Structure formats: structure tokens, C-alpha cells
Coordinates of C-alpha atoms in Angstrom, one line a residue:
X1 CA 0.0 0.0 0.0
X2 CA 1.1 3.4 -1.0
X3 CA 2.7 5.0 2.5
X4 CA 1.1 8.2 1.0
X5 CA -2.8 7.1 2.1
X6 CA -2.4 5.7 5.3
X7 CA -5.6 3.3 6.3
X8 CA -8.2 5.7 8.1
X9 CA -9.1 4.3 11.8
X10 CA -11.3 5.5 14.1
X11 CA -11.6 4.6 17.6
X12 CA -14.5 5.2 19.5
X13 CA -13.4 4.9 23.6
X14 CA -14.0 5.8 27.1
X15 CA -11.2 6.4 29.4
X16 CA -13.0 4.7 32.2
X17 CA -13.2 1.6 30.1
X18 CA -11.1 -1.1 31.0
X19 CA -11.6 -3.0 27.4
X20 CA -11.0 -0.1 25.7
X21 CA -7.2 -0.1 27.0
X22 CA -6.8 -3.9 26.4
X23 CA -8.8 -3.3 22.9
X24 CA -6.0 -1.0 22.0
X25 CA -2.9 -3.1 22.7
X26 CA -4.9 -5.6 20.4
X27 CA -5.3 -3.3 17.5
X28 CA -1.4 -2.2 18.0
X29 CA -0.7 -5.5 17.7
X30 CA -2.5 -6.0 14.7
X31 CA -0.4 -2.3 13.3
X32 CA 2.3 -3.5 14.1
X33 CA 2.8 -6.0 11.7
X34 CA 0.9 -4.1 9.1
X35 CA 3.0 -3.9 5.7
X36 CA 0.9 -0.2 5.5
X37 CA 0.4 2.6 7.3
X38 CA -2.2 3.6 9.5
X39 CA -3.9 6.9 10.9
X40 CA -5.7 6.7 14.1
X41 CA -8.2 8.9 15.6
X42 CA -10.2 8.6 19.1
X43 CA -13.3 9.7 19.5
X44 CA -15.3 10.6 22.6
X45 CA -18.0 7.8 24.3
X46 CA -19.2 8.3 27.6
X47 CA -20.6 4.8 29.5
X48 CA -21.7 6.6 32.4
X49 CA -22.4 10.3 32.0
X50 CA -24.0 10.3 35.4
X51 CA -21.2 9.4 37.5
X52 CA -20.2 12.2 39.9
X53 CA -16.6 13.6 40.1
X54 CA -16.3 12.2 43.0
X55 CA -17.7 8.6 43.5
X56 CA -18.2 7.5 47.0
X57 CA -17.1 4.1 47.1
X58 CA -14.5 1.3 44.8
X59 CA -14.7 -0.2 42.0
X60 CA -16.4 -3.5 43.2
X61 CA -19.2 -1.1 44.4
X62 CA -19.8 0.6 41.3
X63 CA -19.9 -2.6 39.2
X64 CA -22.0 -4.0 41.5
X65 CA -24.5 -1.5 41.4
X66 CA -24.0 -0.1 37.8
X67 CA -25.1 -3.6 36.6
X68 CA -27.5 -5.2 39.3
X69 CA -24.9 -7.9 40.6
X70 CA -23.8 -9.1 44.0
X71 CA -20.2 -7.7 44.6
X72 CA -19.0 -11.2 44.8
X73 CA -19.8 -11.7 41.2
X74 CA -18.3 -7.7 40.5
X75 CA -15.1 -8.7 42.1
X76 CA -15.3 -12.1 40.1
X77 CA -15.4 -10.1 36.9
X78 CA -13.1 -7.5 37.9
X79 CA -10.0 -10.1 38.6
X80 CA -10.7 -11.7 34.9
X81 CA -10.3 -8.5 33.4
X82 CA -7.3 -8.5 35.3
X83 CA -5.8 -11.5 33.8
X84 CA -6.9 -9.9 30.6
X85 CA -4.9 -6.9 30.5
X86 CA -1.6 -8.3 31.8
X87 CA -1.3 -10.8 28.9
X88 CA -1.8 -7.7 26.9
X89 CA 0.9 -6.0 28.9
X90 CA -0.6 -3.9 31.5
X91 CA -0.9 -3.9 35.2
X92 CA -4.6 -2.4 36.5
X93 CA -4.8 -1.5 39.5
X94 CA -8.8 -1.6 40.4
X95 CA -8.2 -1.0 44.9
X96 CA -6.4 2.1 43.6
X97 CA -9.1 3.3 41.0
X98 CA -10.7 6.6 41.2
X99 CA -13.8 6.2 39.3
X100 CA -15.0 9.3 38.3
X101 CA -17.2 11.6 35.6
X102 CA -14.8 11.4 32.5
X103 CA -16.0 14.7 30.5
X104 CA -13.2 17.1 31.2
X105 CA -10.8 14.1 30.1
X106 CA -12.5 14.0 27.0
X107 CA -12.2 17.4 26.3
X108 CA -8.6 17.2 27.4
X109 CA -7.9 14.4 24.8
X110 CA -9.8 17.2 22.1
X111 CA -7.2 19.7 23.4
X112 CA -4.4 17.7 22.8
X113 CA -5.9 16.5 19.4
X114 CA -5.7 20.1 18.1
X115 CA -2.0 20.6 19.6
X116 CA -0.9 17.7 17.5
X117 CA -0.5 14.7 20.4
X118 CA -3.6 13.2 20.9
X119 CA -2.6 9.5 20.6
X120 CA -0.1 9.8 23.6
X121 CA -2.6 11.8 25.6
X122 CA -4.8 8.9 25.1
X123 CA -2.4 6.5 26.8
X124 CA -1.1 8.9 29.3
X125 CA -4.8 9.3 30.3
X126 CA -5.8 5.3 30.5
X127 CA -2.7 4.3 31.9
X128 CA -2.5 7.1 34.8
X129 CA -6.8 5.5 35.4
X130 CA -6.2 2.3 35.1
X131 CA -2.5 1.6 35.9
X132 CA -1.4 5.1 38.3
X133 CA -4.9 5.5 39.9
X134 CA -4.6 9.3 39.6
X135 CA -7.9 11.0 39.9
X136 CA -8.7 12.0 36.0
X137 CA -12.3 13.6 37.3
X138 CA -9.7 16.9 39.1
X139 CA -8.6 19.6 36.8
X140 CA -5.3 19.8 38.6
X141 CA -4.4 16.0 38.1
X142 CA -5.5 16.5 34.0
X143 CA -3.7 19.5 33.8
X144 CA -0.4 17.9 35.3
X145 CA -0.8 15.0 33.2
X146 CA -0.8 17.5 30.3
X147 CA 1.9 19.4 31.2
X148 CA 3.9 16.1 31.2
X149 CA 3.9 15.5 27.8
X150 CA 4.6 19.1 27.1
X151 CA 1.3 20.9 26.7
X152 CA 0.6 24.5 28.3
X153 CA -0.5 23.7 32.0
X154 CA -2.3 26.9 32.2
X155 CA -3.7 26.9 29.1
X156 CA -5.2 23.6 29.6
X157 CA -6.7 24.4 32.8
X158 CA -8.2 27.9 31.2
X159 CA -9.4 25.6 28.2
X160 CA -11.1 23.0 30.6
X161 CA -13.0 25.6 33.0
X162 CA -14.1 27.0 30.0
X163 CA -15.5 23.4 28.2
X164 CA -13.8 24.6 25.3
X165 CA -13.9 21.5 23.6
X166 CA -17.0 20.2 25.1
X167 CA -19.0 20.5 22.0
X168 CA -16.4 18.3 20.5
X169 CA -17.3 15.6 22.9
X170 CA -20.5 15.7 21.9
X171 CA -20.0 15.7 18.6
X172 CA -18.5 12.8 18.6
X173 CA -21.2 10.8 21.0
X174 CA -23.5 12.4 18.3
X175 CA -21.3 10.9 15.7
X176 CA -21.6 7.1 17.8
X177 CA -25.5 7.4 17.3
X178 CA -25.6 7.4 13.9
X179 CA -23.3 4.7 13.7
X180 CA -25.0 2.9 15.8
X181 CA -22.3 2.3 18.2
X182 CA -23.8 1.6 21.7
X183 CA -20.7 0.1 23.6
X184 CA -16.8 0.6 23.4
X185 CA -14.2 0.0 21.9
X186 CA -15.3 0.5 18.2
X187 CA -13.4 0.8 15.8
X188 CA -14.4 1.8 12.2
X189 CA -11.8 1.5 9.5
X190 CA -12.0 4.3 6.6
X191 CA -15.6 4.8 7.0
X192 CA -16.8 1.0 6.3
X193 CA -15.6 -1.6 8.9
X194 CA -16.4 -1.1 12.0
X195 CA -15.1 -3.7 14.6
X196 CA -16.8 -4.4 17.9
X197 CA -14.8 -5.2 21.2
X198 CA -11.3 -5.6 22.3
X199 CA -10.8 -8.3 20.1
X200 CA -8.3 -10.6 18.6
X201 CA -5.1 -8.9 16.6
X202 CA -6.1 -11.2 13.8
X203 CA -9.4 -10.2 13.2
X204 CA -7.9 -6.0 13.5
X205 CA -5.1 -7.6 11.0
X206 CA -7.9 -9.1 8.2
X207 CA -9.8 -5.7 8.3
X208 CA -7.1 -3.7 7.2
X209 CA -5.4 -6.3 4.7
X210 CA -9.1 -6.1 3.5
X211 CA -9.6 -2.4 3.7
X212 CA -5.7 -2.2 2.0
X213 CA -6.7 -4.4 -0.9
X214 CA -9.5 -2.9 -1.5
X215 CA -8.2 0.9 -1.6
X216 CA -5.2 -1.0 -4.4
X217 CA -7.8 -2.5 -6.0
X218 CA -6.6 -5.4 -5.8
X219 CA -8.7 -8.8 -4.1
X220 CA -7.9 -9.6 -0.9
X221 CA -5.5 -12.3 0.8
X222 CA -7.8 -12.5 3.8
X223 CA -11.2 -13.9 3.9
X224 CA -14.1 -11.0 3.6
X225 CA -13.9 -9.5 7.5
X226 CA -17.4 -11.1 8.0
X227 CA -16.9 -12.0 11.2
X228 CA -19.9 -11.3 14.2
X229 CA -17.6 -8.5 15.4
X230 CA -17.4 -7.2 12.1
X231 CA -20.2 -4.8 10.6
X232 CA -20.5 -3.2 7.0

């Protein structure tokens, strides 16, 4: 594939979702053995708008509660997604969690898109939730994140208090409900694809042998990506 048009990918996520971290070290994967190139771009998807800033209790209690369960069954489900992401590579940390509104991240993540560094803002942000268990629902603990990986901190903290980029947000969630896209990750590949769930590397890897034959004109290596995570 010509390194000129780089395969369009974009990610619907949620900071505060733990499959959308894993999903991502799954498609990376996938990228990284890619013969082409590839553009990525996240888009805004809140799970749970409601949640206060400031949520009174762990994560065992939200699950619990969020989805009807006993907190047996929570911490059951926790400790498997556990296992999940450290065969991915990563370490959560659920005791330390801060589970919180995730807005002003999202709008953070818009602020670093337009400065040029959005992709490791997305990884600073879901590592330091997930991983760091910094508070990401505090303006001073996004700003200082920020001004880690060289942003303004002043700026950023004068472009948060103002919701600068909250209609971005919600352009994007606006964007999800015409795709139809009612859970996260999703990813949809140059406008067409659109893959459900952290999955596999391979199935990531078919779509864009698929999507890269296709743009050649070429047929494709790979079967048709008509898998049940797959949609047209």
C-alpha cells in the first residue's frame, strides 16, 4: 500500500473503560505487523455520563451497582479483566481506582488532538486510570498530566474551565448514534468496517489487509472480514 494514504481508523473509547485499554494493545498489535500505514483517531463515548466527580465508594461497588450484581460476582469479573490486560501488557490496578465523571478528560484528549499529540494523551490518560490510579475527574491532576507530555499547563486548565472543547465531545457521542455504536471499543476503518470489542489482533489484522486491498484494487488475501464483530 502506498505509505502516501495511510488506512483511516477510528476509535470510539472511554477512558474509564477497561476493554477499551486492552482493545488497544490488540489493534497495536495488529499495526504493528501491518505492511501499510495507518492513521488513528479517538473519538469521545461516555458509558456513564451520570457518575459524579467524585464517587463515594470502589470499583467493586460501582460494578456491583451499575449492573445489578452481588459484589462477589463484581469482584469475580473484575479479577478476569485483570488477567486480561496483563497478557496484553498492562498492570490495573482496580483497589487504587478513582472512578469518576470522564467529560473534562474527554475534552482534554480534544485539546491535545488540536496541539498535535492526541494519541499519547490517550495513553497517558488510560494508563494514569487504570495503571497510576490518579484522579482524572480533578482539573489539577488533568492538567499535570498535560503538562507532562509538554502541553501549556495553564492553558489547559483555562481551556477545561471553559468546556472549550465540550462540544467536540458531543459531537462525537453524536457521531456514535448514527453509527449505531452503543458500547466501546469500536473501531471503524476508513468509513466502512467497524469492529466491535477488544478483540483478537487477527481479526484487527484481516480488516485492514481487507480495507488495503481494497483501496489498491486489488482482491484480498484475507477472507471477507465477515466475522460477528465485524459490521458493514
Amino acid at each position: 500500500m502506498n505509505a502516501s494514504n495511510p488506512i483511516k481508523v477510528d476509535v470510539w473509547s472511554d477512558i474509564a473503560c477497561p476493554w477499551c485499554f486492552i482493545g488497544k494493545r490488540k489493534f497495536e498489535a495488529a499495526a504493528a505487523g501491518f505492511e501499510g500505514e495507518v492513521e488513528v483517531e479517538y473519538h469521545s463515548f461516555e458509558l456513564s455520563p451520570d457518575t459524579p466527580v467524585d464517587f463515594e465508594g470502589n470499583e467493586v461497588e460501582f460494578l456491583a451497582t451499575h449492573k445489578g450484581i452481588a459484589p462477589e460476582q463484581a469482584k469475580s469479573m473484575l479479577d478476569n479483566v485483570i488477567g486480561i490486560a496483563s497478557s496484553v501488557g498492562l498492570s490495573y490496578d482496580f483497589d487504587a481506582m478513582h472512578h469518576t465523571n470522564t467529560v473534562k478528560a474527554h475534552q482534554l484528549l480534544h485539546y491535545a488532538k488540536a496541539h498535535g499529540i492526541q494519541l499519547p494523551m490517550t495513553e497517558r490518560l488510560l494508563s494514569a486510570y487504570f495503571e497510576q490510579g490518579r484522579h482524572l475527574g480533578r482539573l489539577d491532576v488533568l492538567a499535570d498530566i498535560a503538562a507532562e507530555i509538554g502541553l501549556d499547563r495553564d492553558d489547559v486548565v483555562r481551556s477545561l474551565e471553559a468546556d472549550e472543547y465540550l462540544s467536540d465531545v458531543r459531537a462525537d457521542q453524536a457521531q456514535a448514534v448514527e453509527y449505531g455504536i452503543n458500547g466501546v471499543p469500536f473501531f471503524v476503518f476508513e468509513g466502512k468496517y467497524g469492529v466491535s470489542g477488544a478483540q483478537d489482533p487477527t481479526v484487527f489484522r484481516n480488516v485492514l489487509d481487507t480495507v488495503a486491498a481494497e483501496l489498491a484494487g486489488e482482491p484480498a488475501d484475507q477472507a471477507d472480514p465477515s466475522e460477528e464483530a465485524v459490521t458493514r
